[in-house]
C-alpha positions in Angstrom: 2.4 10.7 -1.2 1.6 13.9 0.6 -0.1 15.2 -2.6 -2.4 12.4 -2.2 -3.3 12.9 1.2 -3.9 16.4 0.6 -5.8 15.2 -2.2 -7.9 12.4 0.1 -8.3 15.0 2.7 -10.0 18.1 0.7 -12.7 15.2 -1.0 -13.6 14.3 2.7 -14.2 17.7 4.0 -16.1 18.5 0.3 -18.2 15.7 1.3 -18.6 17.5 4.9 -19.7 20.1 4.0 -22.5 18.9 1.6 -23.9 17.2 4.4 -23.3 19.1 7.6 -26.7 18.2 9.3 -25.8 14.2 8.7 -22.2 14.3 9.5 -21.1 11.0 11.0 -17.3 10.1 11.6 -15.6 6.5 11.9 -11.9 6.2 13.3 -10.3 2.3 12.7 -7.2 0.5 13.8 -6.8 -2.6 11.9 -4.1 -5.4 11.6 -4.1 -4.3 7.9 -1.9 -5.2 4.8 -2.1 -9.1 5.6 -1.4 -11.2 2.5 -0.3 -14.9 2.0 3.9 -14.0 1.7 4.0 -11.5 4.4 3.0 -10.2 8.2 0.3 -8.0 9.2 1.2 -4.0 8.9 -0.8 -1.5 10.5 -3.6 0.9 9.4 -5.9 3.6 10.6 -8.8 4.6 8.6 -11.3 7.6 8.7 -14.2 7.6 7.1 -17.4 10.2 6.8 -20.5 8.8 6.1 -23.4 10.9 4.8 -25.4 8.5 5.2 -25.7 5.2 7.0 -25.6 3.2 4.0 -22.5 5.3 2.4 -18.9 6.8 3.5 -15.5 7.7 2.0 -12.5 6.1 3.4 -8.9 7.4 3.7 -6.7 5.0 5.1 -2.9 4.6 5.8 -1.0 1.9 6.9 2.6 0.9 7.3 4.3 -2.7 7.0 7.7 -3.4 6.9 9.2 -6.1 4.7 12.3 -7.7 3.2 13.5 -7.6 0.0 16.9 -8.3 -2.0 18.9 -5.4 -2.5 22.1 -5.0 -4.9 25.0 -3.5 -3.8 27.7 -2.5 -5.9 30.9 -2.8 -4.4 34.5 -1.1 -6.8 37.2 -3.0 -6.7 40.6 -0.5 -7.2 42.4 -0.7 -10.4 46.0 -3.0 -10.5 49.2 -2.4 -12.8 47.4 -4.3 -15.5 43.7 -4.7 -14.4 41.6 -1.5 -14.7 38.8 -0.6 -11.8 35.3 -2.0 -12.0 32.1 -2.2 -10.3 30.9 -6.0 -8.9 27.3 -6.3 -8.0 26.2 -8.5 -4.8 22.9 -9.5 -3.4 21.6 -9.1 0.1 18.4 -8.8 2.2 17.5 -5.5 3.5 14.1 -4.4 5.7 12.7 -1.8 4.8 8.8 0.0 5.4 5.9 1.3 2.8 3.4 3.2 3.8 0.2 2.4 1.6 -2.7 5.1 1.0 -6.3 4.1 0.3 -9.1 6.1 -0.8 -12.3 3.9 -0.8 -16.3 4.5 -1.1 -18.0 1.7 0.7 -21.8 0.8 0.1 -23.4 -0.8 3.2 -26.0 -3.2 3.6 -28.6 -3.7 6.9 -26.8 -0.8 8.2 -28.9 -1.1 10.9 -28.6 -3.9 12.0 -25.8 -5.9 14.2 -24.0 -7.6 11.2 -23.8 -5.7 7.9 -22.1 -6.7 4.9 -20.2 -4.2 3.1 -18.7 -3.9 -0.4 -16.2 -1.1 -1.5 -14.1 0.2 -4.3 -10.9 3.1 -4.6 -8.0 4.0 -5.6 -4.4 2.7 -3.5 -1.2 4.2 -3.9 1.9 2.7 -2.9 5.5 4.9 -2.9 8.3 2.3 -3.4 11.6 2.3 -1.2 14.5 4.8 -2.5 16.8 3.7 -4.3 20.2 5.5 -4.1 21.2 7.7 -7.1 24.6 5.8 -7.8 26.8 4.2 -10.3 24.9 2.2 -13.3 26.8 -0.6 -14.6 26.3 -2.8 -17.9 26.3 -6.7 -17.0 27.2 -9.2 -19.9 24.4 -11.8 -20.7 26.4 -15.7 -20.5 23.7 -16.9 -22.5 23.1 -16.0 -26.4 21.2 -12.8 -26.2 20.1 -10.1 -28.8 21.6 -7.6 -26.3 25.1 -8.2 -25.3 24.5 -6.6 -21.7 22.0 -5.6 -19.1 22.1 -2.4 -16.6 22.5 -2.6 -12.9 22.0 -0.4 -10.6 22.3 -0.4 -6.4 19.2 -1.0 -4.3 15.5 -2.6 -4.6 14.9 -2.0 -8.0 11.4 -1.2 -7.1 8.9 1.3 -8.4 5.5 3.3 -7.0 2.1 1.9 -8.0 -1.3 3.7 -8.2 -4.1 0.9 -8.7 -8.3 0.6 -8.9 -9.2 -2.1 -6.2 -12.2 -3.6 -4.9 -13.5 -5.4 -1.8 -16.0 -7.1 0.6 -16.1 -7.2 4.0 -18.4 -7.4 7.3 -18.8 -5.0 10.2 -20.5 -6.8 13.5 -21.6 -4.1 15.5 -21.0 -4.0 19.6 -22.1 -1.1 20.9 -23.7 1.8 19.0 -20.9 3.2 18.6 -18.1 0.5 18.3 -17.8 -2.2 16.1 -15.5 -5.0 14.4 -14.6 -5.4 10.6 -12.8 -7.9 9.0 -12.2 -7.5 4.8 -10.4 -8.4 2.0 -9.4 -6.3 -1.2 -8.3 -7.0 -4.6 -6.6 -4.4 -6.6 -7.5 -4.6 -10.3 -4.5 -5.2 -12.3 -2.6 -8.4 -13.2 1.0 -8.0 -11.9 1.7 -7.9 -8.1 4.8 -6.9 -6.1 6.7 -8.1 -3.2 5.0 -4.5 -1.4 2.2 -4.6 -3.0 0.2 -8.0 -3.5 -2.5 -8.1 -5.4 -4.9 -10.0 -2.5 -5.0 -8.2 1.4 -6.8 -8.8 4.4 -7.6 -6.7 7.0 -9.3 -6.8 10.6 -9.8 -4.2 13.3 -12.1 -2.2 15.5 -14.2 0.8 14.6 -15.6 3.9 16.6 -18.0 6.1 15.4 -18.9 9.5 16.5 
């Protein structure tokens, strides 16, 4: 995750630097990471725009969510039973922390409401799991392999995804304004952390 802020962070200042004499900046707070199945998270965004109809976007947001989580608990060997390892199920909280790298095309920048369509790259680090005892489950059912492995915590795994969006900015002042978007990250399988639809709302200063 840091390399991809680093990452985020030299493109931006490139970018700067190519266009010194145009240099415009945009700070947002949004509700971000709103979906159907979950709460709002946070997010705050910067973004340089070269121009008023173009600007890169790095934003980073937090949520915090629920999730199953298997523990294994070892139950101590008898006279005639040996030890072993019983997985159990419960629900844990725990927070991601989302990273978003966007380039945004505006429309009637100049004007109070302006449309706005985007595209970028998202990155999402999964929850740690502990590096503890694997165990092989048998399968009740008929099954081509006997057993399955288990192992303790979420079970979950980082993603890296394309997305794309729309949204609207409704300006208030020259320099502050509203937004209110939705992205779609372009891939087929979501996760409980990471779902394929968001929305996000917030308020924007430039300077």
């Amino acid at each position: 995750m840091k390399r991809t802020i680093l990452f985020a962070a030299l493109v931006m200042l490139s970018c700067s630097s190519l266009f010194a004499e145009d240099t415009r900046w945009r700070v947002s707070v949004l509700a971000a990471e709103i979906s159907e199945d979950s709460r709002a998270g946070t997010g705050v965004g910067i973004a340089y725009a070269p121009v008023p109809q173009w600007d890169v976007e790095l934003t980073v947001a937090s949520r915090s969510l629920l999730s199953p989580y298997t523990r294994l608990f070892y139950i101590p060997a008898t006279e005639n039973v040996p030890g072993s390892f019983i997985p159990a199920t419960e629900y844990r909280r725990y927070t991601v922390r989302p990273i978003d790298v966007a380039l945004t095309r505006h429309f009637l920048a100049d004007q109070v409401i302006s449309p706005y369509l985007r595209a970028g790259v998202r990155y999402v680090q999964a929850p740690r799991d502990p590096s503890g005892t694997t165990i092989l489950v048998p399968v009740i059912q008929p099954s081509p392999i006997p057993v399955f492995q288990l192992r303790e915590g979420f079970g979950l795994h980082d993603r890296t995804s394309t997305q794309a969006g729309a949204g609207v900015r409704v300006r208030l002042t020259p320099r502050t304004a509203l937004r209110a978007e939705v992205t779609r990250l372009l891939r087929s399988e979501r996760a409980d952390f990471d779902p394929l639809t968001r929305y996000a709302a917030g308020v924007s200063w430039a300077f």
